[in-house]
Coordinates of C-alpha atoms and ligand atoms in Angstrom, one line a residue:
M1 CA -8.9 24.9 -13.6
Q2 CA -9.0 21.1 -13.8
Q3 CA -12.6 20.6 -14.8
S4 CA -12.8 18.4 -17.8
Q5 CA -15.2 19.1 -20.7
P6 CA -16.7 15.6 -21.1
T7 CA -17.4 14.3 -24.6
M8 CA -21.1 13.7 -24.3
E9 CA -22.2 10.7 -26.3
P10 CA -25.2 8.5 -25.5
A11 CA -23.8 5.6 -23.5
A12 CA -24.4 2.2 -25.0
R13 CA -25.2 -0.7 -22.8
T14 CA -22.7 -3.7 -23.1
S15 CA -22.8 -7.4 -23.6
L16 CA -21.8 -8.5 -20.0
N17 CA -24.5 -10.3 -18.0
V18 CA -23.6 -8.3 -14.9
E19 CA -26.5 -9.6 -12.8
A20 CA -25.2 -13.2 -13.3
L21 CA -21.6 -12.2 -12.7
R22 CA -22.5 -10.4 -9.5
R23 CA -23.6 -13.7 -8.0
D24 CA -20.0 -15.0 -8.3
F25 CA -18.9 -12.3 -5.7
P26 CA -20.2 -13.3 -2.3
I27 CA -19.4 -10.0 -0.6
L28 CA -21.9 -8.3 -2.9
T29 CA -24.7 -9.8 -0.9
R30 CA -23.6 -7.8 2.2
T31 CA -25.0 -4.5 3.4
M32 CA -22.8 -1.7 4.6
R33 CA -24.2 0.9 7.1
G34 CA -27.5 -1.0 6.6
K35 CA -27.6 -0.2 2.9
P36 CA -27.0 -2.5 -0.1
F37 CA -23.2 -2.5 -0.5
I38 CA -21.9 -0.6 -3.5
Y39 CA -18.2 -1.1 -4.2
L40 CA -16.6 1.6 -6.2
D41 CA -13.1 1.3 -4.9
N42 CA -11.7 -1.2 -7.5
G43 CA -8.7 1.0 -8.1
A44 CA -7.6 0.1 -4.6
T45 CA -8.4 -3.6 -4.8
S46 CA -11.0 -5.6 -6.5
L47 CA -13.6 -8.0 -5.1
K48 CA -12.9 -11.7 -5.3
P49 CA -15.1 -14.3 -7.0
Q50 CA -16.0 -17.6 -5.2
S51 CA -13.7 -19.6 -7.5
V52 CA -10.7 -17.6 -6.3
I53 CA -11.7 -17.9 -2.6
D54 CA -12.3 -21.6 -3.1
E55 CA -8.9 -22.2 -4.5
E56 CA -7.2 -20.4 -1.6
V57 CA -9.2 -22.5 0.8
R58 CA -8.4 -25.7 -1.2
Y59 CA -4.7 -25.2 -0.8
Y60 CA -5.0 -25.1 3.0
T61 CA -7.6 -27.8 3.3
E62 CA -6.3 -30.3 0.7
L63 CA -2.6 -29.6 0.2
S64 CA -1.0 -27.4 2.8
A65 CA 2.4 -28.5 1.7
N66 CA 5.5 -26.5 0.8
I67 CA 6.6 -26.5 -2.9
H68 CA 9.7 -27.6 -4.8
R69 CA 11.1 -29.5 -1.9
G70 CA 8.8 -32.4 -0.9
V71 CA 8.8 -35.8 -2.6
Y72 CA 5.4 -36.7 -1.4
E73 CA 2.2 -36.4 -3.4
F74 CA 0.7 -33.3 -1.8
S75 CA 3.9 -31.3 -2.1
E76 CA 4.2 -32.3 -5.8
E77 CA 0.6 -31.3 -6.5
A78 CA 1.1 -27.9 -4.8
S79 CA 4.3 -27.4 -6.8
E80 CA 2.6 -28.3 -10.0
C81 CA -0.3 -25.9 -9.3
Y82 CA 2.1 -23.1 -8.3
D83 CA 4.2 -23.6 -11.4
Q84 CA 1.2 -23.9 -13.7
T85 CA 0.1 -20.4 -12.7
R86 CA 3.2 -19.1 -14.2
G87 CA 2.1 -20.5 -17.5
I88 CA -1.4 -19.0 -17.1
V89 CA 0.1 -15.6 -16.5
A90 CA 2.5 -15.9 -19.4
R91 CA -0.3 -16.8 -21.8
F92 CA -2.6 -14.0 -20.4
L93 CA 0.1 -11.5 -21.3
N94 CA 1.2 -13.3 -24.5
A95 CA 4.7 -13.5 -23.0
P96 CA 7.1 -15.6 -25.2
S97 CA 8.2 -17.7 -22.2
E98 CA 6.9 -18.4 -18.7
R99 CA 10.4 -17.9 -17.5
E100 CA 9.7 -14.2 -18.0
I101 CA 7.2 -14.2 -15.2
V102 CA 8.4 -13.6 -11.6
F103 CA 6.1 -13.8 -8.7
T104 CA 6.6 -11.1 -6.1
K105 CA 4.2 -9.9 -3.3
S106 CA 3.0 -6.8 -5.1
A107 CA 3.5 -4.4 -7.9
T108 CA 5.5 -2.3 -5.4
E109 CA 7.9 -5.2 -4.7
S110 CA 8.2 -5.7 -8.5
S111 CA 9.4 -2.1 -9.1
N112 CA 11.8 -2.4 -6.2
L113 CA 13.1 -5.6 -7.6
I114 CA 13.9 -3.8 -10.8
A115 CA 15.5 -0.9 -8.8
Y116 CA 17.7 -3.3 -6.7
G117 CA 18.3 -6.0 -9.3
W118 CA 18.8 -4.0 -12.5
A119 CA 19.1 -0.3 -11.8
M120 CA 21.6 -0.5 -8.9
K121 CA 24.0 -2.3 -11.1
N122 CA 23.5 -0.3 -14.3
I123 CA 22.8 3.3 -13.3
K124 CA 25.6 5.5 -12.2
Q125 CA 26.3 9.1 -11.3
G126 CA 25.2 11.6 -14.0
D127 CA 22.8 9.1 -15.6
E128 CA 19.2 10.0 -15.9
I129 CA 15.9 8.3 -15.0
C130 CA 12.7 9.6 -16.6
I131 CA 9.3 9.0 -15.1
S132 CA 6.1 11.1 -15.1
E133 CA 4.1 13.4 -12.7
I134 CA 1.2 11.0 -12.8
E135 CA 2.9 7.9 -11.3
H136 CA 1.7 6.1 -8.3
H137 CA 4.3 6.2 -5.6
A138 CA 5.2 2.5 -6.4
N139 CA 6.6 3.8 -9.7
F140 CA 7.9 7.1 -8.3
V141 CA 9.5 6.7 -4.9
P142 CA 11.9 3.8 -5.8
W143 CA 13.3 5.8 -8.7
Q144 CA 13.6 9.0 -6.7
A145 CA 15.3 7.2 -3.9
L146 CA 17.6 5.4 -6.3
A147 CA 18.5 8.6 -8.1
E148 CA 19.4 10.2 -4.8
R149 CA 21.5 7.3 -3.8
L150 CA 23.4 6.9 -7.1
G151 CA 23.7 10.6 -7.9
A152 CA 21.5 10.2 -11.0
T153 CA 19.0 12.9 -12.2
L154 CA 15.3 12.2 -12.0
R155 CA 13.3 13.8 -14.8
L156 CA 9.5 14.1 -14.8
I157 CA 7.2 14.2 -17.8
P158 CA 4.9 17.0 -16.6
I159 CA 1.2 17.1 -16.8
D160 CA -1.0 19.5 -18.7
P161 CA -2.7 21.1 -15.6
G162 CA -5.8 21.7 -17.8
D163 CA -6.8 18.0 -17.8
A164 CA -4.1 16.1 -16.0
S165 CA -2.9 14.4 -19.2
L166 CA 0.8 14.2 -20.0
D167 CA 2.5 17.0 -21.8
L168 CA 4.8 15.3 -24.2
S169 CA 6.0 18.4 -26.0
D170 CA 9.4 18.2 -24.4
L171 CA 9.8 14.5 -24.6
D172 CA 13.0 14.4 -26.6
R173 CA 14.8 16.6 -24.0
L174 CA 13.4 14.6 -21.0
I175 CA 14.4 11.3 -22.5
N176 CA 17.8 11.8 -24.0
D177 CA 21.1 9.9 -24.5
R178 CA 21.8 10.1 -20.8
T179 CA 18.6 8.4 -19.9
R180 CA 19.1 4.8 -18.6
L181 CA 15.6 4.0 -17.5
V182 CA 12.1 5.2 -18.3
G183 CA 9.2 4.3 -16.0
I184 CA 5.6 5.0 -17.1
T185 CA 2.2 4.1 -15.9
A186 CA -0.2 2.6 -18.5
M187 CA -3.2 3.9 -16.5
S188 CA -3.3 6.6 -13.9
N189 CA -4.9 5.4 -10.6
V190 CA -6.2 8.9 -10.0
T191 CA -7.9 9.8 -13.3
G192 CA -7.9 6.5 -15.3
Y193 CA -5.9 8.4 -18.0
M194 CA -4.0 6.0 -20.3
P195 CA -1.0 8.0 -21.6
P196 CA 0.3 7.3 -25.1
I197 CA 2.8 4.8 -23.8
E198 CA 3.8 3.6 -27.3
R199 CA 5.2 7.0 -28.1
I200 CA 7.0 7.2 -24.7
L201 CA 8.4 3.7 -25.1
A202 CA 9.5 4.3 -28.6
R203 CA 11.5 7.4 -27.6
A204 CA 13.0 5.4 -24.7
R205 CA 14.0 2.6 -27.1
A206 CA 15.5 5.1 -29.5
V207 CA 18.0 6.3 -26.8
G208 CA 18.6 2.7 -25.5
A209 CA 16.9 3.2 -22.1
V210 CA 15.4 0.3 -20.2
T211 CA 11.6 0.6 -20.0
V212 CA 9.3 -0.2 -17.1
V213 CA 5.5 -0.1 -17.5
D214 CA 3.4 0.1 -14.4
G215 CA 0.4 -2.0 -15.3
A216 CA -1.2 -2.1 -11.8
Q217 CA -4.4 -0.3 -13.0
W218 CA -4.2 -1.4 -16.6
V219 CA -3.7 -5.2 -16.8
S220 CA -7.0 -5.8 -14.9
H221 CA -9.0 -3.9 -17.5
A222 CA -7.3 -4.5 -20.8
T223 CA -6.1 -7.0 -23.2
V224 CA -2.3 -6.9 -22.8
D225 CA 0.2 -8.3 -25.1
V226 CA 3.7 -7.8 -23.9
Q227 CA 5.1 -8.7 -27.3
K228 CA 3.3 -5.8 -28.9
L229 CA 3.9 -3.6 -25.9
D230 CA 7.7 -4.2 -26.4
A231 CA 8.6 -2.9 -22.9
D232 CA 11.5 -4.5 -20.9
F233 CA 9.5 -4.8 -17.7
L234 CA 5.8 -4.8 -16.7
I235 CA 4.6 -4.7 -13.1
F236 CA 1.2 -5.4 -11.6
S237 CA -0.7 -6.9 -8.6
A238 CA -3.1 -9.9 -8.5
H239 CA -5.4 -8.2 -6.0
K240 CA -6.6 -5.5 -8.4
M241 CA -7.7 -8.3 -10.9
C242 CA -10.0 -10.5 -8.8
G243 CA -7.0 -12.3 -7.3
P244 CA -5.8 -12.4 -3.7
T245 CA -3.6 -9.9 -1.9
G246 CA 0.1 -10.7 -1.4
V247 CA 0.8 -11.7 -5.0
G248 CA 2.5 -9.5 -7.6
V249 CA 4.1 -10.0 -11.0
L250 CA 7.2 -8.8 -12.6
Y251 CA 7.2 -9.5 -16.3
G252 CA 10.7 -9.0 -17.7
R253 CA 12.6 -10.0 -20.9
E254 CA 14.3 -13.2 -20.1
A255 CA 17.8 -12.0 -21.1
L256 CA 17.5 -9.0 -18.8
L257 CA 16.1 -11.0 -15.9
N258 CA 19.0 -13.3 -16.2
E259 CA 21.5 -10.5 -16.1
M260 CA 19.9 -9.1 -13.0
D261 CA 21.1 -9.6 -9.5
P262 CA 18.8 -11.3 -7.0
F263 CA 17.1 -9.1 -4.5
L264 CA 16.3 -11.6 -1.8
F265 CA 18.7 -14.4 -0.9
G266 CA 17.9 -17.7 0.7
G267 CA 16.3 -21.1 0.0
D268 CA 14.8 -22.2 -3.3
M269 CA 16.7 -19.6 -5.4
V270 CA 20.0 -21.5 -5.4
L271 CA 21.4 -24.2 -7.5
R272 CA 24.3 -25.1 -5.2
V273 CA 25.6 -23.7 -1.9
R274 CA 29.1 -24.3 -0.8
K275 CA 31.0 -22.8 2.1
E276 CA 33.0 -20.8 -0.4
K277 CA 30.4 -19.8 -2.9
T278 CA 26.7 -20.0 -3.9
V279 CA 25.4 -20.5 -7.4
F280 CA 22.0 -19.0 -8.1
R281 CA 19.3 -20.5 -10.3
K282 CA 18.3 -18.7 -13.4
A283 CA 15.2 -16.4 -13.6
P284 CA 12.5 -16.6 -12.5
E285 CA 13.5 -18.9 -9.6
K286 CA 16.5 -16.8 -8.6
F287 CA 14.0 -14.0 -7.6
E288 CA 11.7 -16.2 -5.6
A289 CA 13.7 -16.9 -2.4
G290 CA 12.0 -18.6 0.5
T291 CA 8.5 -19.9 0.8
P292 CA 6.2 -17.9 -1.5
N293 CA 2.5 -17.2 -1.3
I294 CA 1.6 -20.6 -2.6
A295 CA -2.2 -20.4 -1.9
G296 CA -2.2 -16.8 -3.3
V297 CA -0.4 -17.8 -6.5
M298 CA -2.8 -20.7 -7.1
A299 CA -5.8 -18.6 -6.5
F300 CA -4.4 -15.9 -8.9
G301 CA -4.4 -18.5 -11.6
K302 CA -8.2 -19.0 -10.9
A303 CA -8.7 -15.2 -11.1
I304 CA -7.1 -15.0 -14.5
E305 CA -9.2 -17.9 -15.7
Y306 CA -12.3 -16.1 -14.4
L307 CA -11.4 -12.9 -16.2
Q308 CA -10.6 -14.7 -19.5
N309 CA -13.9 -16.5 -19.3
V310 CA -15.7 -13.2 -18.9
G311 CA -13.5 -11.6 -21.6
M312 CA -11.1 -8.7 -21.2
K313 CA -12.6 -6.8 -24.2
A314 CA -16.1 -7.1 -22.7
I315 CA -14.9 -5.9 -19.4
H316 CA -13.2 -2.9 -20.9
E317 CA -16.4 -2.0 -22.9
H318 CA -18.5 -2.4 -19.8
E319 CA -16.2 0.0 -17.9
Q320 CA -16.3 2.5 -20.7
D321 CA -20.0 2.4 -20.7
L322 CA -20.1 3.0 -16.9
L323 CA -17.6 5.9 -17.2
R324 CA -19.6 7.6 -20.0
Y325 CA -22.8 7.2 -18.0
M326 CA -21.1 8.6 -14.9
V327 CA -19.8 11.6 -16.8
E328 CA -23.2 12.2 -18.3
R329 CA -25.0 12.0 -14.9
A330 CA -22.3 14.0 -13.1
S331 CA -22.8 16.9 -15.5
E332 CA -26.1 17.6 -13.7
I333 CA -24.4 18.3 -10.4
D334 CA -23.5 22.0 -9.8
G335 CA -20.0 22.5 -8.5
L336 CA -18.8 19.1 -9.3
V337 CA -15.3 19.2 -10.7
S338 CA -13.8 16.1 -12.3
Y339 CA -10.2 15.4 -13.3
G340 CA -8.9 13.8 -16.5
P341 CA -9.0 14.2 -20.2
A342 CA -12.4 14.9 -21.9
D343 CA -11.7 12.3 -24.5
L344 CA -13.1 9.3 -22.5
S345 CA -11.6 6.8 -24.9
T346 CA -8.2 7.7 -23.4
R347 CA -9.4 6.7 -20.0
G348 CA -10.2 3.6 -18.1
G349 CA -13.1 3.2 -15.6
I350 CA -12.1 5.8 -13.0
F351 CA -13.9 9.0 -12.1
S352 CA -12.1 11.3 -9.8
F353 CA -14.0 14.4 -8.6
N354 CA -14.6 17.0 -5.9
V355 CA -17.9 18.5 -4.9
G356 CA -18.0 22.3 -4.2
D357 CA -16.0 23.1 -1.1
A358 CA -16.5 19.7 0.5
H359 CA -13.3 18.0 1.5
P360 CA -12.9 14.6 -0.2
H361 CA -12.9 12.8 3.2
D362 CA -16.2 14.5 4.1
T363 CA -17.7 13.5 0.8
G364 CA -16.4 9.9 1.3
N365 CA -18.0 9.8 4.8
I366 CA -21.4 10.8 3.4
L367 CA -21.1 8.2 0.6
D368 CA -20.2 5.6 3.2
E369 CA -23.4 6.4 5.2
D370 CA -25.2 5.5 1.9
G371 CA -23.4 2.2 1.6
I372 CA -21.0 3.4 -1.1
A373 CA -17.3 2.6 -0.8
V374 CA -15.0 5.0 -2.7
R375 CA -11.4 6.1 -2.1
T376 CA -10.7 9.6 -0.9
G377 CA -7.5 11.6 -0.6
L378 CA -4.2 11.7 -2.4
H379 CA -4.3 8.1 -3.9
C380 CA -0.6 7.5 -3.3
A381 CA 0.0 10.1 -6.1
H382 CA 1.2 13.1 -4.1
P383 CA 3.2 14.6 -7.1
L384 CA 0.1 14.6 -9.2
M385 CA -1.9 16.4 -6.5
Q386 CA 0.9 18.8 -6.1
A387 CA 1.0 19.5 -9.8
L388 CA -2.9 20.0 -9.8
G389 CA -2.7 22.1 -6.6
I390 CA -5.5 20.2 -4.9
P391 CA -5.8 18.5 -1.5
G392 CA -7.1 15.2 -3.0
T393 CA -10.1 13.8 -4.8
V394 CA -12.9 11.4 -4.3
R395 CA -12.4 8.4 -6.6
A396 CA -15.1 6.1 -7.9
S397 CA -13.5 3.2 -9.8
F398 CA -15.5 0.6 -11.7
Y399 CA -15.1 -3.0 -12.5
L400 CA -17.0 -5.8 -14.2
Y401 CA -19.7 -6.2 -11.5
N402 CA -20.7 -2.5 -11.3
T403 CA -23.9 -1.3 -12.8
R404 CA -25.6 1.9 -14.0
A405 CA -28.0 1.5 -11.1
E406 CA -25.0 1.9 -8.8
V407 CA -23.9 5.0 -10.6
D408 CA -27.4 6.3 -10.0
R409 CA -27.1 5.7 -6.4
L410 CA -23.7 7.4 -6.3
I411 CA -25.2 10.4 -8.1
E412 CA -28.1 10.6 -5.5
S413 CA -25.5 10.5 -2.7
I414 CA -23.4 13.2 -4.3
H415 CA -26.6 15.4 -4.5
R416 CA -26.8 14.8 -0.7
V417 CA -23.2 16.0 -0.3
R418 CA -24.1 19.1 -2.3
R419 CA -27.1 19.8 -0.1
I420 CA -25.1 19.4 3.1
F421 CA -22.3 21.6 2.0
S422 CA -24.3 24.3 0.2
Ligands
PLP501 C1 -0.9 2.7 -10.8 C2 -0.5 1.9 -9.6 N1 0.7 1.4 -9.5 C3 1.2 0.6 -8.5 C4 0.3 0.3 -7.5 C5 0.9 -0.4 -6.3 O1 0.2 -1.7 -6.2 P1 0.5 -2.5 -4.9 O2 0.0 -1.7 -3.7 O3 -0.4 -3.7 -5.1 O4 1.9 -2.9 -4.8 C6 -1.0 0.8 -7.5 C7 -1.9 0.5 -6.3 O5 -2.9 1.2 -6.1 C8 -1.4 1.6 -8.5 O6 -2.6 2.0 -8.6

């Protein structure tokens, strides 16, 4: 049985001026199915504020030049804006150097870059890779495929099926002196559960394994300090944190990045090309072959500035408030089963549930009729669904612009699902 026993505490309102923030997101003035649009699919991608949209448009209207190769003013300005964003990301993460920030196209590309650039070279037959059952496919499939290809063993930290948290009782066996790489999510995209990654990373370091933290759900909602985190790699995507699609980040320790092989080869990543041999640039440039998503990277810088102005702590507190309110209101619905630990302080702003016998897609369709966007199904986390023995869930995921009134609308709509399927 996966129903969590929520910790019921009176939900406190938080300091964000949400009504003012909402005006920054033009899409929130739209209607969907003729109803005011309620966006609760932030786990899939976030909405974009006007400043981010404007920066993307500014690149195409005012600059539109390629970077690192033109000597004319617009190209130089575009190069500067692109390169400055690397510094913005580094400061956001408290990274020691901006040379530790590689731009990719997504968190998925970032994990593949580690797999091809580091793991292919350093993992061999008989070695072990340890990840967990709650990983998103982006931090699961690359390691599974690599283990198969190299003859390595893939070990999985299992869940406690009672609440979909991780069962760490066997950690010392799962991460052992054959383990070469440990990959762990900082926040589940299905339940919002934030595993005790410090403990897992400490064990990985103790056996000398390289560590990869999947921050795709976490970085957008938390104050992240990579120096405190002390992981070798951190991956995430701009589009889940008010930025555009098509931009991802690989944070990596500089020494490790420099040891790694490039993954894509071509222009801009080279120092010198001769008929006989090519010399690559150092990281991060050696991983950014070809023309990157210049407009997207520039707009990502604006997204980070936007989030910093609002305040990551305030965002986190606001989401906690919404989660607590959601859990409290959901307890009034007969037959609603939710997934994830009862201790809500171990979770981010995600509420995954099922209603009676209704299939998640049917519930999603009814919510859609009411103007509410949620994600339904397996959430790119098939192994977790397999471990829970369920066909999927409905996922409401919150961000800075969501309100308690929207939670109320969601609850009303779930009551409608209940009536239709009773
Ligand atoms: C936890 C987690 N990791 C990785 C990803 C992959 O992100 P992207 O699709 O932007 O590569 C996602 C996307 O939903 C995610 O939720």
